[in-house]
């Protein structure tokens, strides 16, 4: 096992620490610059969340975390799957439409709906993988375009097959899966399918660190030429990794669908934007299962707590987007700085240990 | 030796990188009008010293005097202003520009970019016998011509002290002779040439003075007229210099690898390999000689399944493997020591034990079904580290932190594991110090005795002749000749490698 020396842990925490300090500073400056009180802002934000917010934070953390895992699968392979948004929109629609059809009942309906979400997300994402391997199209470009196509496609399908209700349209209502109520009933419940996030996180860790496939994936991400020489088929690997990333992305909104939403409606029940948050959190957590968990928690906390700003201060809740943005930007820079520093440190350790050894044999 | 004749004097030069002492107490005196050879193993500190003299790196201690005057060289520009020029091992030329354009690029102020520059190039070329034609495109030039252009570039900028970093590494024997003729002209014209090499024959041939470096410092000087190769080698390594020796043949009758009329084309339809046929038997080492870039890399990548040939068949044993991919070939028992460790052999940021798995992801002891066998891989890494003398603090050290020689020993150990039937070894001892080189040769020879078939590609003709049972020469993607290493000379090989007649 790797030894857990305090210096290594300190170095690992240094990046996020720098990022958080930087984002707090920038946010404070922005609030002061527009003439509001940073003090009010931070006291509201740091105020311990009420039970209702606590439940929300957990639910949001789960969805953001699933999205981060989906992004991380791509990142670890050196692929930038920016199309999580389209993948989970399409997958959520497909799952909600199937579940609404009530072809199956109870648990089976939920389970098959989840499988459909995975399949649709994976298929949509695999398109980008196939385009990359057969036509050399960068996945960054194709997935952005596939986002637009997915959202337009869902709008069309929803309009055609959905339930029209006044000005809104949504899929057929489904029965919720009852969750766990840790506080009063009015504080809401923690959704059952939050478990998806836990499974995704554990599955991601096992896949990466314990399986041959995960080894190939990491090798490809570190060096494509090395991976190829070691026997990895790069084309197959790209398509598989994209599909896997999209499959996990398909699950992002499932906890909310079966926990609260009851149906899929663009601009109403469906929560958009989780895919992009997931990419940000994957960057923040350095694509590591535990790191992303803290990142997801931080982002969920900021998003949920920002709702309190409307009542307690004159600061717009949107300000937390600046905090989130700066955190990601700063963390990318800080990690690079720390990485170089660590590399130098490692080299020094090696030469010190070997230096003494050579002296001894000389 | 009078003070006026000293071109460069380095005294007590020291340079420390974090945790590494690259140079310490280096003393070096280069007389004007001489070729001065600086020799030493890889990692002895030659590169750092050169960089200091060329202003790329600043020394922590010591003084540099040029023509008797103490100078501070902060940038290469300072060095050039003081008349120090350097020719790197990897040429820095723009292929799509002419000789003239390459020459004046960045030095337009000296002689303009027109007829004055052309006249100056002609003058330099004629004075030292470079044979440069100012208006030829560089992409049309061969390696030797490019090197002469690089030297001329340095002279054009007014250098009187010329540093050549392993200039002969890219040349065949005949070209080396031509280069040495040029260097003698330069010397006779009063220039000082610092010649960096670890090929001792060449050093004894060309040098007027020799300085030997070991472990970051200068350990002695030698007079090429009186010293022997063996003495130099002992100064370099502090022990005896090994050389591969042909042993009695272990070649069997069982053919392990056959290529029949293998042809490979690039995306534009040009042939990279044309009708290549060869066979290697168990216990045989087949050496491939050739100037780099004549299809060696493509040949290796084709056999390894990284490229699929357009025509011809490849058989491993009795199995037709022409269309097999790399993983299947590796599982069938092909070991692969790649030419470029960093591009094809190692995950630099991964620990050693993960690098043990690399390329053998599906094989014991690294895997159990779809799972990685962490403890098995770690245990076997420990074995390789011990058996192959990989100097590392532990198997969790990232590969990047190891020296080139130790990285290579890890790769050799890995590829020899699991009883391969065929070993593809591309430049197995490149960039490796003498000690590691001997160890790698021993491992290859031992495996050969045990019946391993080896395809050996090397730029080091001594290595090829010493290890191989048969040598084939590759030229422009074709195998153009077969030689018996027992009777062939480097000159014969050199002639075949360049397509010329025997010298």
Coordinates of N, CA, C and O in Angstrom, one line a residue, chain A residues 1-3 206-213 215-216 218-220 222-233 236 339 343-344 346-354 357-359 361-362, chain B residues 18-20 215 304 306 325-327 330 336 341-350 354-355 357-362 367 369-372 374 378 391-393 396-398 400-402 406:
Chain A
X1 N 0.8 -1.2 0.0 CA 0.0 0.0 0.0 C 0.9 1.3 0.0 O 2.0 1.3 0.5
X2 N 0.3 2.3 -0.5 CA 1.0 3.6 -0.5 C 1.0 4.0 1.0 O 0.0 3.9 1.7
X3 N 2.1 4.6 1.4 CA 2.2 5.1 2.7 C 1.4 6.5 2.8 O 1.5 7.3 1.9
X206 N -13.9 1.3 -8.6 CA -13.5 -0.2 -8.8 C -13.1 -0.3 -10.3 O -12.0 -0.9 -10.6
X207 N -13.9 0.3 -11.2 CA -13.5 0.1 -12.6 C -12.1 0.7 -12.9 O -11.3 0.0 -13.6
X208 N -11.8 1.8 -12.4 CA -10.5 2.5 -12.7 C -9.4 1.7 -12.1 O -8.3 1.5 -12.7
X209 N -9.5 1.3 -10.8 CA -8.4 0.9 -10.1 C -8.2 -0.6 -10.0 O -7.2 -1.1 -9.7
X210 N -9.3 -1.3 -10.3 CA -9.3 -2.8 -10.1 C -9.4 -3.6 -11.3 O -9.2 -4.8 -11.3
X211 N -9.8 -3.0 -12.4 CA -10.1 -3.8 -13.6 C -9.0 -3.5 -14.7 O -8.4 -2.4 -14.8
X212 N -8.9 -4.5 -15.6 CA -8.0 -4.3 -16.8 C -8.6 -3.2 -17.7 O -7.8 -2.4 -18.2
X213 N -9.9 -3.2 -17.8 CA -10.5 -2.1 -18.6 C -10.1 -0.7 -18.1 O -9.7 0.1 -18.8
X215 N -7.5 0.0 -16.3 CA -6.1 0.2 -16.6 C -5.9 0.7 -18.0 O -5.2 1.7 -18.2
X216 N -6.5 0.1 -18.9 CA -6.4 0.5 -20.3 C -6.9 1.9 -20.5 O -6.4 2.7 -21.2
X218 N -7.1 4.3 -18.2 CA -6.1 5.3 -17.7 C -4.9 5.4 -18.5 O -4.4 6.5 -18.8
X219 N -4.4 4.3 -19.0 CA -3.2 4.3 -19.9 C -3.5 5.1 -21.1 O -2.7 6.0 -21.5
X220 N -4.7 5.0 -21.7 CA -5.0 5.7 -22.9 C -5.0 7.2 -22.6 O -4.6 8.1 -23.4
X222 N -3.3 8.8 -20.3 CA -2.0 9.3 -20.0 C -1.2 9.4 -21.3 O -0.4 10.4 -21.4
X223 N -1.2 8.5 -22.1 CA -0.5 8.5 -23.4 C -1.1 7.6 -24.4 O -1.1 6.4 -24.2
X224 N -1.6 8.2 -25.4 CA -2.3 7.4 -26.5 C -1.3 6.4 -27.1 O -1.6 5.3 -27.4
X225 N -0.1 6.9 -27.4 CA 0.9 6.1 -28.1 C 1.3 4.9 -27.2 O 1.5 3.8 -27.7
X226 N 1.6 5.2 -26.0 CA 2.0 4.1 -25.1 C 0.9 3.1 -25.0 O 1.1 1.9 -25.0
X227 N -0.4 3.5 -24.8 CA -1.5 2.6 -24.7 C -1.6 1.7 -26.0 O -1.8 0.5 -25.9
X228 N -1.4 2.3 -27.1 CA -1.5 1.6 -28.4 C -0.4 0.5 -28.4 O -0.7 -0.6 -28.8
X229 N 0.8 0.9 -28.1 CA 1.9 -0.1 -28.1 C 1.7 -1.2 -27.1 O 2.2 -2.3 -27.2
X230 N 0.9 -0.9 -26.0 CA 0.6 -1.9 -25.0 C -0.5 -2.8 -25.4 O -0.9 -3.7 -24.7
X231 N -1.1 -2.6 -26.6 CA -2.1 -3.5 -27.0 C -3.5 -3.0 -26.9 O -4.5 -3.7 -27.2
X232 N -3.7 -1.7 -26.5 CA -5.1 -1.1 -26.4 C -5.5 -0.8 -27.8 O -4.7 -0.2 -28.6
X233 N -6.7 -1.2 -28.2 CA -7.2 -0.8 -29.5 C -7.9 0.6 -29.3 O -8.9 0.8 -28.7
X236 N -11.7 1.3 -30.4 CA -12.7 0.6 -29.6 C -12.7 1.3 -28.2 O -13.8 1.5 -27.6
X339 N 1.2 20.2 -8.9 CA 1.7 19.0 -9.6 C 3.2 19.2 -9.9 O 4.0 18.3 -9.7
X343 N 6.2 17.0 -8.5 CA 7.2 16.2 -9.4 C 8.6 16.5 -9.0 O 9.4 15.6 -8.9
X344 N 8.9 17.8 -8.7 CA 10.2 18.2 -8.3 C 10.6 17.5 -7.0 O 11.7 17.0 -6.8
X346 N 9.4 14.7 -5.8 CA 9.6 13.3 -6.0 C 11.0 13.0 -6.6 O 11.7 12.1 -6.1
X347 N 11.4 13.8 -7.6 CA 12.7 13.6 -8.2 C 13.8 13.8 -7.1 O 14.8 13.1 -7.1
X348 N 13.5 14.8 -6.2 CA 14.5 15.0 -5.2 C 14.7 13.8 -4.3 O 15.7 13.4 -3.9
X349 N 13.5 13.3 -3.9 CA 13.5 12.1 -3.0 C 14.3 11.0 -3.6 O 15.2 10.4 -3.0
X350 N 14.0 10.7 -4.9 CA 14.7 9.7 -5.6 C 16.2 9.9 -5.7 O 17.0 9.0 -5.3
X351 N 16.6 11.1 -6.0 CA 18.0 11.3 -6.2 C 18.7 11.3 -4.8 O 19.8 10.8 -4.7
X352 N 18.0 11.7 -3.8 CA 18.6 11.7 -2.5 C 18.8 10.2 -2.1 O 19.9 9.8 -1.7
X353 N 17.8 9.4 -2.2 CA 17.9 8.0 -1.8 C 19.0 7.3 -2.6 O 19.8 6.5 -2.1
X354 N 19.0 7.5 -3.9 CA 19.9 6.9 -4.8 C 21.3 7.4 -4.6 O 22.3 6.7 -4.7
X357 N 22.9 5.7 -1.9 CA 23.2 4.4 -2.3 C 24.4 4.3 -3.2 O 25.3 3.4 -3.0
X358 N 24.5 5.2 -4.2 CA 25.7 5.2 -5.0 C 27.0 5.5 -4.3 O 28.0 4.9 -4.5
X359 N 26.9 6.4 -3.3 CA 28.0 6.7 -2.6 C 28.5 5.5 -1.8 O 29.7 5.2 -1.7
X361 N 28.1 2.3 -2.6 CA 28.7 1.3 -3.4 C 30.0 1.7 -4.1 O 30.8 0.9 -4.5
X362 N 30.2 3.0 -4.1 CA 31.4 3.6 -4.8 C 32.6 3.2 -4.0 O 32.6 3.0 -2.8
Chain B
X18 N 17.4 20.8 -8.2 CA 16.8 20.4 -6.9 C 17.2 18.9 -6.6 O 16.7 18.0 -7.4
X19 N 18.0 18.7 -5.6 CA 18.3 17.3 -5.3 C 19.3 16.6 -6.1 O 19.7 15.5 -5.8
X20 N 19.8 17.2 -7.2 CA 20.7 16.5 -8.1 C 21.9 17.4 -8.2 O 21.8 18.6 -8.5
X215 N 30.3 11.1 -13.2 CA 29.5 11.5 -12.0 C 29.6 13.0 -11.8 O 29.8 13.5 -10.7
X304 N 4.5 -5.8 -34.8 CA 3.8 -5.6 -33.5 C 2.3 -5.4 -33.7 O 1.6 -5.2 -32.7
X306 N 0.8 -2.8 -34.8 CA 0.4 -1.5 -34.7 C 0.1 -0.9 -36.1 O -0.6 0.2 -36.2
X325 N -4.0 -7.9 -33.9 CA -3.7 -6.6 -33.3 C -2.7 -6.8 -32.2 O -2.4 -8.0 -31.8
X326 N -2.1 -5.7 -31.7 CA -1.0 -5.8 -30.8 C -1.3 -6.7 -29.6 O -0.4 -7.5 -29.2
X327 N -2.4 -6.5 -29.0 CA -2.7 -7.3 -27.7 C -2.6 -8.8 -28.0 O -2.0 -9.5 -27.2
X330 N 1.0 -9.8 -28.4 CA 1.7 -9.8 -27.1 C 1.3 -11.0 -26.3 O 2.1 -11.7 -25.6
X336 N 8.5 -6.7 -26.4 CA 8.7 -5.5 -27.3 C 9.4 -4.5 -26.5 O 8.9 -3.9 -25.5
X341 N 11.2 5.0 -25.4 CA 10.7 4.6 -24.2 C 9.5 5.4 -23.8 O 8.5 5.0 -23.3
X342 N 9.6 6.8 -24.0 CA 8.5 7.7 -23.5 C 7.3 7.6 -24.4 O 6.2 7.9 -23.9
X343 N 7.5 7.4 -25.7 CA 6.3 7.3 -26.6 C 5.6 6.0 -26.6 O 4.5 5.9 -26.8
X344 N 6.4 4.9 -26.4 CA 5.8 3.6 -26.5 C 6.0 2.6 -25.3 O 5.4 1.6 -25.3
X345 N 6.8 3.0 -24.4 CA 7.2 2.0 -23.4 C 6.8 2.2 -22.0 O 6.7 1.3 -21.2
X346 N 6.5 3.5 -21.6 CA 6.3 3.7 -20.2 C 5.2 4.8 -20.0 O 5.0 5.7 -20.7
X347 N 4.4 4.6 -18.9 CA 3.5 5.6 -18.4 C 4.3 6.4 -17.4 O 4.5 5.9 -16.3
X348 N 4.8 7.6 -17.8 CA 5.8 8.2 -17.0 C 5.3 8.6 -15.6 O 6.0 8.7 -14.6
X349 N 4.0 9.0 -15.5 CA 3.5 9.4 -14.2 C 2.9 8.3 -13.4 O 2.4 8.5 -12.3
X350 N 2.9 7.1 -13.9 CA 2.4 5.9 -13.2 C 3.6 5.3 -12.4 O 4.7 5.3 -12.8
X354 N 2.7 -0.3 -11.9 CA 1.7 -0.2 -12.9 C 2.4 -0.3 -14.3 O 1.8 -0.8 -15.3
X355 N 3.6 0.2 -14.4 CA 4.3 0.0 -15.6 C 4.7 -1.4 -15.9 O 5.0 -1.8 -17.0
X357 N 2.6 -3.7 -15.5 CA 1.4 -4.3 -16.0 C 1.3 -3.9 -17.5 O 0.9 -4.7 -18.4
X358 N 1.8 -2.7 -17.8 CA 1.7 -2.2 -19.2 C 2.2 -3.1 -20.3 O 3.3 -3.6 -20.2
X359 N 1.3 -3.3 -21.2 CA 1.7 -4.2 -22.3 C 1.4 -5.7 -22.0 O 1.4 -6.5 -22.9
X360 N 1.1 -5.9 -20.7 CA 0.9 -7.3 -20.3 C -0.4 -7.3 -19.4 O -0.5 -8.0 -18.5
X361 N -1.3 -6.4 -19.8 CA -2.5 -6.2 -19.0 C -3.3 -7.5 -18.9 O -4.1 -7.6 -17.9
X362 N -3.3 -8.4 -19.8 CA -4.1 -9.5 -19.8 C -3.5 -10.8 -19.3 O -4.1 -11.8 -19.3
X367 N -3.0 -10.0 -14.1 CA -4.5 -10.0 -14.2 C -5.0 -11.4 -13.8 O -4.4 -12.4 -14.0
X369 N -8.6 -12.9 -14.8 CA -9.9 -12.6 -15.5 C -9.9 -11.1 -15.9 O -8.9 -10.6 -16.3
X370 N -11.0 -10.4 -15.6 CA -11.1 -9.0 -16.0 C -10.5 -8.1 -14.9 O -10.5 -6.9 -15.1
X371 N -9.9 -8.7 -13.9 CA -9.4 -7.9 -12.8 C -7.9 -7.7 -12.9 O -7.2 -8.6 -13.3
X372 N -7.5 -6.6 -12.4 CA -6.0 -6.4 -12.2 C -5.6 -7.1 -10.9 O -6.2 -6.9 -9.9
X374 N -3.3 -6.8 -8.3 CA -2.4 -5.8 -7.8 C -1.2 -6.4 -7.1 O -0.1 -6.1 -7.3
X378 N 2.7 -6.3 -8.2 CA 3.6 -5.7 -7.3 C 4.8 -6.6 -6.9 O 5.9 -6.2 -6.9
X391 N 17.5 0.7 -10.3 CA 17.8 1.6 -9.1 C 16.7 2.5 -8.9 O 16.5 3.5 -9.6
X392 N 15.8 2.2 -7.9 CA 14.7 3.1 -7.6 C 14.4 2.9 -6.1 O 14.6 1.8 -5.6
X393 N 13.9 3.9 -5.5 CA 13.6 3.8 -4.0 C 12.5 2.8 -3.7 O 12.5 2.2 -2.7
X396 N 6.6 2.1 -5.9 CA 5.6 3.1 -6.0 C 6.1 4.4 -6.6 O 5.4 5.4 -6.8
X397 N 7.4 4.4 -6.9 CA 8.0 5.6 -7.5 C 7.5 5.8 -8.9 O 7.4 4.8 -9.6
X398 N 7.1 7.0 -9.3 CA 6.7 7.2 -10.7 C 7.9 7.0 -11.6 O 9.1 7.3 -11.3
X400 N 8.8 8.4 -14.2 CA 9.5 9.7 -14.6 C 10.7 10.0 -13.8 O 11.7 10.6 -14.3
X401 N 10.7 9.6 -12.5 CA 11.8 10.0 -11.6 C 13.0 9.1 -11.8 O 14.1 9.5 -11.3
X402 N 12.9 8.1 -12.6 CA 14.1 7.2 -12.8 C 15.0 7.8 -14.0 O 14.5 8.4 -14.9
X406 N 17.8 3.2 -16.0 CA 16.9 2.4 -15.1 C 15.5 2.2 -15.7 O 15.0 1.1 -15.5

